Coordinates of C-alpha atoms in Angstrom, one line a residue:
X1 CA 0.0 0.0 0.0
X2 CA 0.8 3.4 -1.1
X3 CA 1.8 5.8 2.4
X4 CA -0.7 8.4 2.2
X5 CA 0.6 12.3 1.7
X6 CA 0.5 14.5 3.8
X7 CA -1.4 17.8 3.2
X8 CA 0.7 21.1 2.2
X9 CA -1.7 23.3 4.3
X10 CA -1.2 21.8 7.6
X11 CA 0.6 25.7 8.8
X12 CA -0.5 28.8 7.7
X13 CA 1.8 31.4 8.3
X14 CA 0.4 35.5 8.7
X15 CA 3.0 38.2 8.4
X16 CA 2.1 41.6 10.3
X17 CA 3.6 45.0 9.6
X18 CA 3.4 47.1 12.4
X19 CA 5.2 50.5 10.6
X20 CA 6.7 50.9 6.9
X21 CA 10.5 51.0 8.5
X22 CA 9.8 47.7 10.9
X23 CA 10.8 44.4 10.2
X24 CA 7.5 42.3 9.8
X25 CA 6.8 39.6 12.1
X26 CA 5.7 35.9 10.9
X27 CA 3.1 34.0 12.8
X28 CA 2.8 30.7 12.4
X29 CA -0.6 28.9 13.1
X30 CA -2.1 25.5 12.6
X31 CA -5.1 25.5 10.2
X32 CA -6.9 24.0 12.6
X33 CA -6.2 26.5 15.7
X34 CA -6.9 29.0 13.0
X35 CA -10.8 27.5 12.2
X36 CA -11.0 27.4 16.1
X37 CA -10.4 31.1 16.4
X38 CA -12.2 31.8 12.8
X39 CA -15.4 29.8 14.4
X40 CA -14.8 31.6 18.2
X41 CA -15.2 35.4 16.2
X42 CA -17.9 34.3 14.3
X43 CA -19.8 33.0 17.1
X44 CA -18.6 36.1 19.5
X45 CA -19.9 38.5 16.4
X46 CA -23.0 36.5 16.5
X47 CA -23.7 37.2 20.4
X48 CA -22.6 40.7 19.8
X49 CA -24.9 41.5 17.1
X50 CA -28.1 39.9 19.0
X51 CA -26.9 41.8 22.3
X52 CA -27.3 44.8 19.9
X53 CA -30.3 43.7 18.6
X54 CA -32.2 43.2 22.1
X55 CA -30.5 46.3 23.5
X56 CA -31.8 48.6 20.6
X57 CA -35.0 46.9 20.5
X58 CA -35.2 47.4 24.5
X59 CA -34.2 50.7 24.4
X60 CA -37.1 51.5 21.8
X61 CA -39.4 49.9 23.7
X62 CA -38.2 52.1 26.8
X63 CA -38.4 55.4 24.7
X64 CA -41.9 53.9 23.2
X65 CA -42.9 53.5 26.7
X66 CA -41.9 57.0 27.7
X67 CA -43.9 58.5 24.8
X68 CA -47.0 57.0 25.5
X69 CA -46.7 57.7 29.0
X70 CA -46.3 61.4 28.1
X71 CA -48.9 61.0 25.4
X72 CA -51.4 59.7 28.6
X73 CA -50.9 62.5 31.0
X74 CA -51.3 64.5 28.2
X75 CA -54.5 63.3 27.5
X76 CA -55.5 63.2 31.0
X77 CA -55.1 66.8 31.3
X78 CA -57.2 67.2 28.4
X79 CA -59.8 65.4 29.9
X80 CA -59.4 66.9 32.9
X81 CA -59.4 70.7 31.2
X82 CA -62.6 69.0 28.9
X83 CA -64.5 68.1 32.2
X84 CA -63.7 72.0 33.6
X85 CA -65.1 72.9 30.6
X86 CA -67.9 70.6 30.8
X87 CA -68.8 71.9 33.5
X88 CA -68.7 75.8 33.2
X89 CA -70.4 75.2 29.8
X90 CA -73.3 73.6 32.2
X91 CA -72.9 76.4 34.5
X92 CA -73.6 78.9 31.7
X93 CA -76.3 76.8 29.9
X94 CA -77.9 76.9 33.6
X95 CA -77.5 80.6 33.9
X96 CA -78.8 81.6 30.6
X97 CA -81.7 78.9 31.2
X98 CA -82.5 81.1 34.2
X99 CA -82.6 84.2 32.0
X100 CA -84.7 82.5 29.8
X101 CA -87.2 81.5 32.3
X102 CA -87.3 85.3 33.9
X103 CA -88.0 86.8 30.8
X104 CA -90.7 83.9 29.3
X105 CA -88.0 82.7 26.5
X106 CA -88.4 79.0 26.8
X107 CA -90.7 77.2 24.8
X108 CA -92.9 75.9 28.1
X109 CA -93.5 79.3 29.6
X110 CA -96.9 80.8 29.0
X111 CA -97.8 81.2 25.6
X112 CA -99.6 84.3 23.9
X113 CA -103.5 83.5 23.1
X114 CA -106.4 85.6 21.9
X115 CA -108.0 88.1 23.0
X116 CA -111.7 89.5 22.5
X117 CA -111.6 87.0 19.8
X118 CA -108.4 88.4 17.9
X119 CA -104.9 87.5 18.2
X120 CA -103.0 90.3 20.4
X121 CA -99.3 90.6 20.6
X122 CA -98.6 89.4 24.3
X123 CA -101.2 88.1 25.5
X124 CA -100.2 85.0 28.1
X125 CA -102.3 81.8 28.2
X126 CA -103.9 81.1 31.9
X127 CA -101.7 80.8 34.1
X128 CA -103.8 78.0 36.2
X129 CA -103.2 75.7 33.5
X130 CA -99.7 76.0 34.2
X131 CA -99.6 76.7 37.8
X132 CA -98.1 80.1 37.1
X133 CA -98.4 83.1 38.0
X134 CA -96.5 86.2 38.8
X135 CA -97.7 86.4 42.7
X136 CA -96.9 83.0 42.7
X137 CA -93.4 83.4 41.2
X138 CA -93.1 86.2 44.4
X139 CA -93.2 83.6 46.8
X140 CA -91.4 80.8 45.1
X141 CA -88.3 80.5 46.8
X142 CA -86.5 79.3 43.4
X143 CA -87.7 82.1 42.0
X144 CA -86.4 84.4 44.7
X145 CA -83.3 82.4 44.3
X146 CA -83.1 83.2 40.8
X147 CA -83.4 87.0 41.1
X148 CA -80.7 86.7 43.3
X149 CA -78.2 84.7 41.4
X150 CA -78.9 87.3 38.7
X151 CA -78.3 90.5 40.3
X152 CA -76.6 89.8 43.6
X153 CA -75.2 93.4 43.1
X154 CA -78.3 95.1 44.0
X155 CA -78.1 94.9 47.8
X156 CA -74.4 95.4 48.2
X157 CA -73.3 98.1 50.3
X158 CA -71.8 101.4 49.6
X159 CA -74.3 101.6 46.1
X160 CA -72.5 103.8 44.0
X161 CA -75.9 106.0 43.3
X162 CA -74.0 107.8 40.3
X163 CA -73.7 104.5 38.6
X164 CA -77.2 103.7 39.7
X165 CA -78.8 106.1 37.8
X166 CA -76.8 105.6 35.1
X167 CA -77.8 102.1 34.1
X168 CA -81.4 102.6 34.7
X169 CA -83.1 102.5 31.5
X170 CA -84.9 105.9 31.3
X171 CA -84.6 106.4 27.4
X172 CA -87.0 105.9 24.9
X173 CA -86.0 103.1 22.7
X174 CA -88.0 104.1 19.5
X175 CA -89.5 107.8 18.3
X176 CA -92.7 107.2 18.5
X177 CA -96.1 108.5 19.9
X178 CA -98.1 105.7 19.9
X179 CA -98.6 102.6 22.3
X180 CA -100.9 99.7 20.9
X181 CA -100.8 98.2 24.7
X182 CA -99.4 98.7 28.0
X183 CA -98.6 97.0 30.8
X184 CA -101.4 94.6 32.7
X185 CA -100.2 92.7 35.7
X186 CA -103.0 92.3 37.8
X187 CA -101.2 89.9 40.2
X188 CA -102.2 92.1 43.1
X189 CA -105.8 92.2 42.3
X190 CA -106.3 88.7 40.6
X191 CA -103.6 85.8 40.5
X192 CA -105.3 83.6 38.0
X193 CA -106.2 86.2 35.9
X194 CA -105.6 85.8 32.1
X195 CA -104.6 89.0 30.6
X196 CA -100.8 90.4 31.5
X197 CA -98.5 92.2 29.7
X198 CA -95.4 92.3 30.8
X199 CA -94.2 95.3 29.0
X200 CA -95.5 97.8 26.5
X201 CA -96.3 97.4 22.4
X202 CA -94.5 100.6 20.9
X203 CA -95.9 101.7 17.5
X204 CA -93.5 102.6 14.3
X205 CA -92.7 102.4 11.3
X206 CA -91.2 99.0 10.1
X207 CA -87.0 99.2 10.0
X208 CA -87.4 102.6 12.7
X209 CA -84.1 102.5 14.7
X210 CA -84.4 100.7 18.1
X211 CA -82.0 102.2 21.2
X212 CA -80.6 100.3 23.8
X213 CA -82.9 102.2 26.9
X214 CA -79.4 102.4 28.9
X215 CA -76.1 101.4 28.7
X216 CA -75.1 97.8 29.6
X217 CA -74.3 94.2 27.8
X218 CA -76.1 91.9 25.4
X219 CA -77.0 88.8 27.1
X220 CA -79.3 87.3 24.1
X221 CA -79.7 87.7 21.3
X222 CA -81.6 85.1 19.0
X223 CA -84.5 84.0 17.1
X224 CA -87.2 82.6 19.0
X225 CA -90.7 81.1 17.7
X226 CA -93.3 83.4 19.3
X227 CA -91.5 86.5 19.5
X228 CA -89.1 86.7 16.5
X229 CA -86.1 88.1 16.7
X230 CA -85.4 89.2 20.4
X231 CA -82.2 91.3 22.4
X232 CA -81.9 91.5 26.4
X233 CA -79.6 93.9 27.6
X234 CA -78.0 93.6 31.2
X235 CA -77.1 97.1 32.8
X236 CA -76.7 96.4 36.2
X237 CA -78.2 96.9 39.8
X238 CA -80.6 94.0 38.6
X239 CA -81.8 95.9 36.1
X240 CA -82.7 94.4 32.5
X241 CA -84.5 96.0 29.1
X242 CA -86.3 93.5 26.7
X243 CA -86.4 94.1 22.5
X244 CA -89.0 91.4 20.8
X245 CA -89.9 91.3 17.2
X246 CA -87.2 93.2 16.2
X247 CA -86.8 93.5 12.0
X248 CA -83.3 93.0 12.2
X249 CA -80.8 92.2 15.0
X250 CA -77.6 94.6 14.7
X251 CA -75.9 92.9 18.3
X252 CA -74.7 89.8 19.3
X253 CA -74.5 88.4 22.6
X254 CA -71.8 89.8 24.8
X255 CA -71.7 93.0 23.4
X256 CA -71.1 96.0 25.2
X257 CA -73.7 98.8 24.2
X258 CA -74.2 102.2 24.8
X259 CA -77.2 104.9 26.2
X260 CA -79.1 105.5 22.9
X261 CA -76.9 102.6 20.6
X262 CA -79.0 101.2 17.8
X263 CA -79.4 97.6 18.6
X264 CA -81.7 96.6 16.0
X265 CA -84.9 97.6 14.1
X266 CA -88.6 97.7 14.2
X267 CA -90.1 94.5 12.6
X268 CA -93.2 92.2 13.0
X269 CA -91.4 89.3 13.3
X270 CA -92.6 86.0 15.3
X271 CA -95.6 84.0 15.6
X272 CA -96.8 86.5 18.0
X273 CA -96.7 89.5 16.6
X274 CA -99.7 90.8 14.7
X275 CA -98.5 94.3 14.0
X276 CA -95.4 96.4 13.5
X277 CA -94.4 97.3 16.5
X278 CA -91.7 97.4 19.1
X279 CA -92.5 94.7 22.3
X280 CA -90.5 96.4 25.3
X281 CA -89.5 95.0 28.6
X282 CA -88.1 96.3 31.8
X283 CA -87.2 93.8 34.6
X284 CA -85.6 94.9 38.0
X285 CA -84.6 91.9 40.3
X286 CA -86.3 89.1 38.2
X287 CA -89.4 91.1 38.7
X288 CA -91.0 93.1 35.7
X289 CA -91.5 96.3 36.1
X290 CA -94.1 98.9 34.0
X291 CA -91.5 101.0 32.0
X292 CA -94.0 103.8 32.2
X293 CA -93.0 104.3 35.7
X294 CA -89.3 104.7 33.8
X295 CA -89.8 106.9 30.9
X296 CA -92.0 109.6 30.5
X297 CA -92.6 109.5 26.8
X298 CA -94.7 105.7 27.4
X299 CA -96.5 107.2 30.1
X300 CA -97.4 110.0 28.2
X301 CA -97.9 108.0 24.7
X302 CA -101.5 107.9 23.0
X303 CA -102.8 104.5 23.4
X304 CA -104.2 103.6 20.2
X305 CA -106.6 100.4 19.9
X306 CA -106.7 100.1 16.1
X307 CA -104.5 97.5 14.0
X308 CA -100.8 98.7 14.7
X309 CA -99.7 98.7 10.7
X310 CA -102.1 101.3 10.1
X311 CA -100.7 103.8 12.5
X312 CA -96.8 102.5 12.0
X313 CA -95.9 105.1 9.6
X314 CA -97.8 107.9 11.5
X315 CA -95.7 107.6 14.4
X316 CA -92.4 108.6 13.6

């Protein structure tokens, strides 16, 4: 038998150069120790690489973490700021609700009905039907409640009486003559009586100018069913005008208005309203009041019983 050779590649010799002027040096290895040390990188590169792998992928997940945990508190103090407006949208709706109520806005206060057989332009329904009435609403502790939320500044002390007297509505809101009807309340003499009017139907001609009847603030102004388009002013010490059937509206709410402003325009608009003319309210303390007692020109206006459109464009 032939001896077997021996392989030529049994050494392997590497020759490093440390600098360009050094000798090199020669080291010889086995090629087995070399595929020992080959194999011992690759599977040291291997653990390397998956350490990388898990430590990036940790250290996402840790800065993943961290963002959504920002991302929650952040949307807990949205919810928390949503709830605070939750509520003091609730708060408002309840307030202007109140308003509402004072002034017969809402659509389940008393409604206008006829009268003598023809449609008249305030005219409330009976009150028994609804157990309503305004002695009645004098002696409801919510109702007295109410008056006070709403003007709590009335029985402060130290009343500034030059500020007094200039909020209370003493101007006449439109150049006219003629009243078409004043104000009934006969809650005195008759609590379940049918015919109040809370205010006073001011003849003139359709798109006369309308003043605010003092200075103050708008606190509506909208369209409602029955009385059209409608503005209530705030001035202050509990005191509050009323503008129905208005033609046009010319403030929103919030706005800040001046003595003799133009807020809007004679109209005949709303269910209720059977004739061109100006619907005015004054309210003191959640109570209305006869705005006679106010301003002279009403008290001293001709009270006409004939259809209003055929006296509007005689009163200006």
């Amino acid at each position: 038998m032939e001896e077997k050779k021996k392989s030529p590649h049994k050494y392997v010799t590497l020759l490093v150069m440390f600098d360009a002027v050094s000798d090199p040096r020669s080291f010889r290895l086995k090629v087995s120790t070399l595929r020992v040390m080959l194999g011992t990188l690759a599977v040291v590169g291997l653990v390397l690489a998956g350490s990388l792998i898990y430590y990036f992928s940790f250290a996402y997940k840790v800065f993943y973490y961290d963002e959504l945990e920002r991302k929650y508190e952040k949307l807990a103090e949205d919810n928390t700021r949503i709830k605070q407006i939750e509520r003091e949208y609730r708060k408002v709706k309840q307030e202007n609700e109140k308003i509402r109520i004072v002034f017969g806005l809402l659509k389940n206060m008393p409604r206008d009905t006829t009268y003598e057989g023809r449609s008249t332009y305030e005219n409330f329904t009976a009150p028994s039907e609804m157990g309503y009435y305004p002695g009645k609403d004098l002696n409801d502790p919510m109702h007295e409640k109410m008056a006070e939320d709403i003007s709590s500044d009335v029985g402060r002390i130290g009343i500034d009486y030059l500020s007094y007297a200039r909020v209370v509505p003493t101007l006449m809101p439109v150049n006219s003559r003629f009243i078409a009807r004043g104000y009934q309340d006969n809650r005195y003499n008759d609590p379940s009586a049918t015919r109040i009017h809370r205010g006073v139907d001011i003849v003139a001609e359709e798109g006369a100018p309308v003043k605010a009847a003092s200075e103050g603030r708008v606190i509506v102004s909208e369209w409602f069913t029955d009385y059209g388009n409608t503005i209530v002013l705030y001035h202050g010490f509990g005191f509050f005008s009323v503008y129905k059937h208005l033609q046009f509206r010319l403030k929103e709410t919030d706005d800040a208005v001046k003595t003799g402003e133009v807020i809007g325009t004679v109209g005949k608009t709303g269910r209720l309203a059977t004739g061109i003319h100006l619907h005015f309210e004054i309210w003191r303390d959640g109570v209305p009041r006869d705005p006679a007692t106010f301003i002279p020109q009403i008290r001293d206006a001709l009270v006409i019983t004939v259809k209003a459109d055929s006296l509007a464009k005689k009163s200006s």
